[in-house]
PDB file of C-alpha atoms in Angstrom:
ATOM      1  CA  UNK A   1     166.704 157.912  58.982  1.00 64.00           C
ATOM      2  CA  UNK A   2     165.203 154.387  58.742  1.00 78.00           C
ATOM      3  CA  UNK A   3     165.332 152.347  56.094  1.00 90.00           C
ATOM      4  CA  UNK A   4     161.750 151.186  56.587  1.00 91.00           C
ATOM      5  CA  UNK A   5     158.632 152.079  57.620  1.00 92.00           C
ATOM      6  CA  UNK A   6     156.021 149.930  59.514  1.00 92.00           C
ATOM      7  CA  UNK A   7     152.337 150.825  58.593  1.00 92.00           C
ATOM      8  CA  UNK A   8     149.812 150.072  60.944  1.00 93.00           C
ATOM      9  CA  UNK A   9     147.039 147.898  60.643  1.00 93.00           C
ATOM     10  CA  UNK A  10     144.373 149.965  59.345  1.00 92.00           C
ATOM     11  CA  UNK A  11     145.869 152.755  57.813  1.00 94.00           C
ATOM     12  CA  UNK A  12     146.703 154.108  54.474  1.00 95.00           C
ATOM     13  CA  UNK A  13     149.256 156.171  53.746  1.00 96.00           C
ATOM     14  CA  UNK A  14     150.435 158.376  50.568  1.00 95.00           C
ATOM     15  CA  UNK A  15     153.936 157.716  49.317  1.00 94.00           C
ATOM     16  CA  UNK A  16     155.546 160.565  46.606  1.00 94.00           C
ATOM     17  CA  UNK A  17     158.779 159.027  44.979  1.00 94.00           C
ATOM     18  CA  UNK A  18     161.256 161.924  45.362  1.00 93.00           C
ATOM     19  CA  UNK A  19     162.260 162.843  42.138  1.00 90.00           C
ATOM     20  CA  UNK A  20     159.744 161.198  39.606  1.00 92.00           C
ATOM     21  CA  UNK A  21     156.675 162.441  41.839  1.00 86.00           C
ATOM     22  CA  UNK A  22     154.903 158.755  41.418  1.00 94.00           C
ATOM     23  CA  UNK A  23     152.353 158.523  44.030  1.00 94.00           C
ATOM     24  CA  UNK A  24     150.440 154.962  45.502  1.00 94.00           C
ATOM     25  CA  UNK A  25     148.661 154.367  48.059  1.00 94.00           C
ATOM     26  CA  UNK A  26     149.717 151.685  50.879  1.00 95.00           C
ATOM     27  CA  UNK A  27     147.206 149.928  53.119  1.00 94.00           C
ATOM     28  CA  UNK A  28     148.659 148.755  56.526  1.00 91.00           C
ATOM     29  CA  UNK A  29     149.397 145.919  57.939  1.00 95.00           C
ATOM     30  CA  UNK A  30     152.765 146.110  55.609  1.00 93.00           C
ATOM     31  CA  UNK A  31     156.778 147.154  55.896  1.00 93.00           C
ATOM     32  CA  UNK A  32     157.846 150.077  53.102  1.00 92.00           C
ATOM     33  CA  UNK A  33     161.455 150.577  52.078  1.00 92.00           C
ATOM     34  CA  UNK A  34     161.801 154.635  52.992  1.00 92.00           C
ATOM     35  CA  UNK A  35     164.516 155.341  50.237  1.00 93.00           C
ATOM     36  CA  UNK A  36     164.125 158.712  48.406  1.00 93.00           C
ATOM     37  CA  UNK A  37     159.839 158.330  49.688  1.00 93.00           C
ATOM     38  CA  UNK A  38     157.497 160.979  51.195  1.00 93.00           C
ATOM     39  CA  UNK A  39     155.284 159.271  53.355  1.00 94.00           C
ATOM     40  CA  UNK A  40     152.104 161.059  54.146  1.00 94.00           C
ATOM     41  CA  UNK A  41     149.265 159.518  56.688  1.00 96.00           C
ATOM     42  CA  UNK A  42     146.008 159.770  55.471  1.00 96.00           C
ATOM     43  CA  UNK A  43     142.958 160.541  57.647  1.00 96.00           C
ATOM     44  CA  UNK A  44     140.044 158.277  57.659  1.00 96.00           C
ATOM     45  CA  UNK A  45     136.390 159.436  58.242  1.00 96.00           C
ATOM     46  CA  UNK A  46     133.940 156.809  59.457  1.00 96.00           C
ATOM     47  CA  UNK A  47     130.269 156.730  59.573  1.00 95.00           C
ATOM     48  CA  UNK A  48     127.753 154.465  61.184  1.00 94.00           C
ATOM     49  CA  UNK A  49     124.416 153.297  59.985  1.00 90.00           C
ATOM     50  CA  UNK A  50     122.724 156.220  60.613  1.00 89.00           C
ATOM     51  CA  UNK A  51     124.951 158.543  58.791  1.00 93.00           C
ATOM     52  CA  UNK A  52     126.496 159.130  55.179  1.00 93.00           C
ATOM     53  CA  UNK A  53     129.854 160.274  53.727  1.00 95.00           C
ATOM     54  CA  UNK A  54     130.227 163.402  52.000  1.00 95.00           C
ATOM     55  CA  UNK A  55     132.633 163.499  49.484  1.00 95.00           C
ATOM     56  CA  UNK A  56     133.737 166.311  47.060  1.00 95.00           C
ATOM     57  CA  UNK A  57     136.821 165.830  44.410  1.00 95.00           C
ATOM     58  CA  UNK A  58     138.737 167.988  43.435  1.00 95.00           C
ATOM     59  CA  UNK A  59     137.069 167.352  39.898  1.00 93.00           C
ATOM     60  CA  UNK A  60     133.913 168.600  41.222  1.00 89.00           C
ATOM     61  CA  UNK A  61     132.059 165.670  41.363  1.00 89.00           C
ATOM     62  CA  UNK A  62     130.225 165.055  44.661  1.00 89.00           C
ATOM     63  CA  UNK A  63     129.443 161.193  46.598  1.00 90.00           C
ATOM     64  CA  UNK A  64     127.230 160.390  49.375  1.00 90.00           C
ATOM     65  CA  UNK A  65     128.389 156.594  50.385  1.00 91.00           C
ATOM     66  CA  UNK A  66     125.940 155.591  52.763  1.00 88.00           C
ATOM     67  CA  UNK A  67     127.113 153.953  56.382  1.00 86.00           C
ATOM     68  CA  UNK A  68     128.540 152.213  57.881  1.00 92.00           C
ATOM     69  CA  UNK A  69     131.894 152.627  55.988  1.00 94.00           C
ATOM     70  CA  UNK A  70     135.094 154.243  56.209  1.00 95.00           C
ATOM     71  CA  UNK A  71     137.018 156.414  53.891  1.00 96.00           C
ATOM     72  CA  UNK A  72     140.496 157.583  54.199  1.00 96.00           C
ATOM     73  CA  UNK A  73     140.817 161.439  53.052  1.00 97.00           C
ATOM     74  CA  UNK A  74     143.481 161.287  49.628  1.00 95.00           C
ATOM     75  CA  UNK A  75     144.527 165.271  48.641  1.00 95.00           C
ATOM     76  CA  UNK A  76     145.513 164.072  45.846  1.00 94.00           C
ATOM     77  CA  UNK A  77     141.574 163.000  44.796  1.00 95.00           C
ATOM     78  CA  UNK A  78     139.450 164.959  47.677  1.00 96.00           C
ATOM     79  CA  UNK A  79     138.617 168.384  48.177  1.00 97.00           C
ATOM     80  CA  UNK A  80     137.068 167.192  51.227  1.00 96.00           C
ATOM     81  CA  UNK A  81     135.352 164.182  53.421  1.00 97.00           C
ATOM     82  CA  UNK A  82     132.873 164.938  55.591  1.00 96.00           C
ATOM     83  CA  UNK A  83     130.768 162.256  57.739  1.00 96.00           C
ATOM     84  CA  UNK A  84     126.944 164.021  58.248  1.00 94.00           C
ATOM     85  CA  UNK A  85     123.843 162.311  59.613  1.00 93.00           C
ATOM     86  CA  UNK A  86     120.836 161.285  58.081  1.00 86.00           C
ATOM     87  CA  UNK A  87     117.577 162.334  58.696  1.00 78.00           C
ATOM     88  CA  UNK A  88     115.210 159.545  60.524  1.00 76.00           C
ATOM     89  CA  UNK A  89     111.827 159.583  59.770  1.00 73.00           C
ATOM     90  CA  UNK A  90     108.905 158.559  62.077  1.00 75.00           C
ATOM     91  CA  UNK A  91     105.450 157.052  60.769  1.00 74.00           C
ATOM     92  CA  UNK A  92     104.203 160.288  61.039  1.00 77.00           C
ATOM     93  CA  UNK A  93     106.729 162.228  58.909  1.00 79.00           C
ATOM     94  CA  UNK A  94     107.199 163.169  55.425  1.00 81.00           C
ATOM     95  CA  UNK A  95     109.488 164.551  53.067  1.00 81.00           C
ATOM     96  CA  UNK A  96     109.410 165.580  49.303  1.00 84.00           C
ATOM     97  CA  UNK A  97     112.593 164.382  47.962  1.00 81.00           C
ATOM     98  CA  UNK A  98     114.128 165.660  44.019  1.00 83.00           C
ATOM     99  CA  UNK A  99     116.462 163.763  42.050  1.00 80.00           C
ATOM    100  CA  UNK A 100     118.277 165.597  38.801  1.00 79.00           C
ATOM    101  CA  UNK A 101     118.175 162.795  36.262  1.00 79.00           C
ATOM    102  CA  UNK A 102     121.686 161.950  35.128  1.00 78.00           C
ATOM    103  CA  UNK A 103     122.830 163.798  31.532  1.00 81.00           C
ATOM    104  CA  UNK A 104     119.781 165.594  31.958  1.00 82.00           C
ATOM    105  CA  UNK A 105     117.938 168.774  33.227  1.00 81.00           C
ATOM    106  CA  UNK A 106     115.194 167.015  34.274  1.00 86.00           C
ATOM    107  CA  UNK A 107     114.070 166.552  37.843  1.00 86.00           C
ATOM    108  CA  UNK A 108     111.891 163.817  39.465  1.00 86.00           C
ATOM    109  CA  UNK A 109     109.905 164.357  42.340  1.00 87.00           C
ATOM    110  CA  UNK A 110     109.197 161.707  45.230  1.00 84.00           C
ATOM    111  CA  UNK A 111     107.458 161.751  48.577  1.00 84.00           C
ATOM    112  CA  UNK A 112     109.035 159.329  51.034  1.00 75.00           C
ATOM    113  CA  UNK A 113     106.379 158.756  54.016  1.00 72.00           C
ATOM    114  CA  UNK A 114     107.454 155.773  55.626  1.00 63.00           C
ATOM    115  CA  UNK A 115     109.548 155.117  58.712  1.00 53.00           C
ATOM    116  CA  UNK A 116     113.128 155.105  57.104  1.00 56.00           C
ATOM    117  CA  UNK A 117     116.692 156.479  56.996  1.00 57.00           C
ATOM    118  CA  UNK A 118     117.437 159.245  54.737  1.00 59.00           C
ATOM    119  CA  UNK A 119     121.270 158.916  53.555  1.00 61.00           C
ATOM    120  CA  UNK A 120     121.963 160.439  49.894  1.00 54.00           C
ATOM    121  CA  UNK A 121     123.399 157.996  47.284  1.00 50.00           C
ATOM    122  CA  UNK A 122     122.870 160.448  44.216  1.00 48.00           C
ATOM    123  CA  UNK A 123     122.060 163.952  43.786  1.00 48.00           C
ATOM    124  CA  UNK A 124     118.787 164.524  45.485  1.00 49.00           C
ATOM    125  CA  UNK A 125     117.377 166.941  48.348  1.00 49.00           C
ATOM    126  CA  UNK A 126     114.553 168.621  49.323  1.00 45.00           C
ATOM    127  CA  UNK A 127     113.821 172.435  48.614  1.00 43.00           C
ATOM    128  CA  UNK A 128     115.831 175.176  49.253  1.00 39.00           C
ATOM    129  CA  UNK A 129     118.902 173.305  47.431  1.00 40.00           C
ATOM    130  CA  UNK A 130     120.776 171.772  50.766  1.00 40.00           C
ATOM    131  CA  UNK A 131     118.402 168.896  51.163  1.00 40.00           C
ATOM    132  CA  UNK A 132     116.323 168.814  54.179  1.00 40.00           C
ATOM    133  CA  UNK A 133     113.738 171.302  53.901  1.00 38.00           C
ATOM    134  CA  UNK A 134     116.813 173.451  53.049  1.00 36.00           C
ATOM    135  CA  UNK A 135     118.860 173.181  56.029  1.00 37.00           C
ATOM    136  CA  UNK A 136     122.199 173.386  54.467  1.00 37.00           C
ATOM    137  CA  UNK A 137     125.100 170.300  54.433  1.00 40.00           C
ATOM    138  CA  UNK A 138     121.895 167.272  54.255  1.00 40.00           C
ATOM    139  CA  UNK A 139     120.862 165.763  51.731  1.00 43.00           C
ATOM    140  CA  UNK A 140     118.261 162.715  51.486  1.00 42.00           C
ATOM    141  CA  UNK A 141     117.933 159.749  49.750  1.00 42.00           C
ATOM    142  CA  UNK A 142     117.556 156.056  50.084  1.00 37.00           C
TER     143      UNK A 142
END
C-alpha cells in the first residue's frame, strides 16, 4: 500500500482516521500521507446558469444554491445533491410564487411577470407544494 496519496486538481475527498473516526475534508491539488486513513472520493454536482442545486441534509434542512456552481456530495452532511433546471420565463408568462416567512407560519405571495430565470434561493414555489404549478422536484425563486 502507498504511503501517499495524490489528489487531483479539483477534487475533494473524505478522509476517516482509522481508529479515532476524525473525518476532514481535502481539496486537490495536494499529497496525503495514507497511514491508518480511509480515503473516500466525493462526487461533485455542477450546475450552469440556468439551473439550481438541490440540496437536502441529513438534518432536514433543504438549499437551492443558484448556478453556476459546483458542489461536491459529503454523506457525512447530505442526504442528497441534485442539479434541476429553472424555469425561464418569456414576456408573456407568469407565475404566482409563495415564500414561508422564516420562524413563522406566514406565507407571502408574489407574481413574477417579467422575462427572468426562476432558480429557488429559499423556500418558495408555486401551488400544489413542488413549485411550478405543482410539477414536482422545481421550485422558483429569484
Amino acid at each position: 500500500m502507498p504511503l501517499y496519496k495524490t489528489i487531483p486538481t479539483r477534487e475533494q475527498y473524505l478522509v476517516r482516521r482509522k481508529g479515532t473516526g476524525q473525518c476532514y475534508i481535502i481539496e486537490g491539488p495536494n499529497e496525503v500521507n495514507t497511514f491508518r486513513k480511509d480515503f473516500e472520493r466525493l462526487h461533485p454536482t455542477a450546475a450552469s446558469e440556468r439551473q439550481f442545486i438541490y440540496i437536502e441534509e441529513l438534518s432536514g434542512a433543504v438549499k437551492h444554491i443558484p448556478g453556476p456552481s459546483l458542489v461536491f456530495f459529503n454523506p457525512i452532511v447530505h442526504r442528497q445533491v441534485l442539479c434541476k433546471d429553472g424555469i425561464a420565463l418569456d414576456a408573456s408568462s407568469a407565475v404566482v410564487v409563495y415564500k414561508q416567512v422564516p420562524e413563522s407560519e406566514e406565507v407571502e405571495q408574489r407574481v413574477v411577470v417579467w422575462e427572468t430565470q426562476l432558480c429557488n434561493k429559499t423556500k418558495e414555489g408555486a401551488p400544489g407544494g413542488g413549485g411550478a404549478g405543482g410539477r414536482q422536484g422545481y421550485n422558483t425563486g429569484y
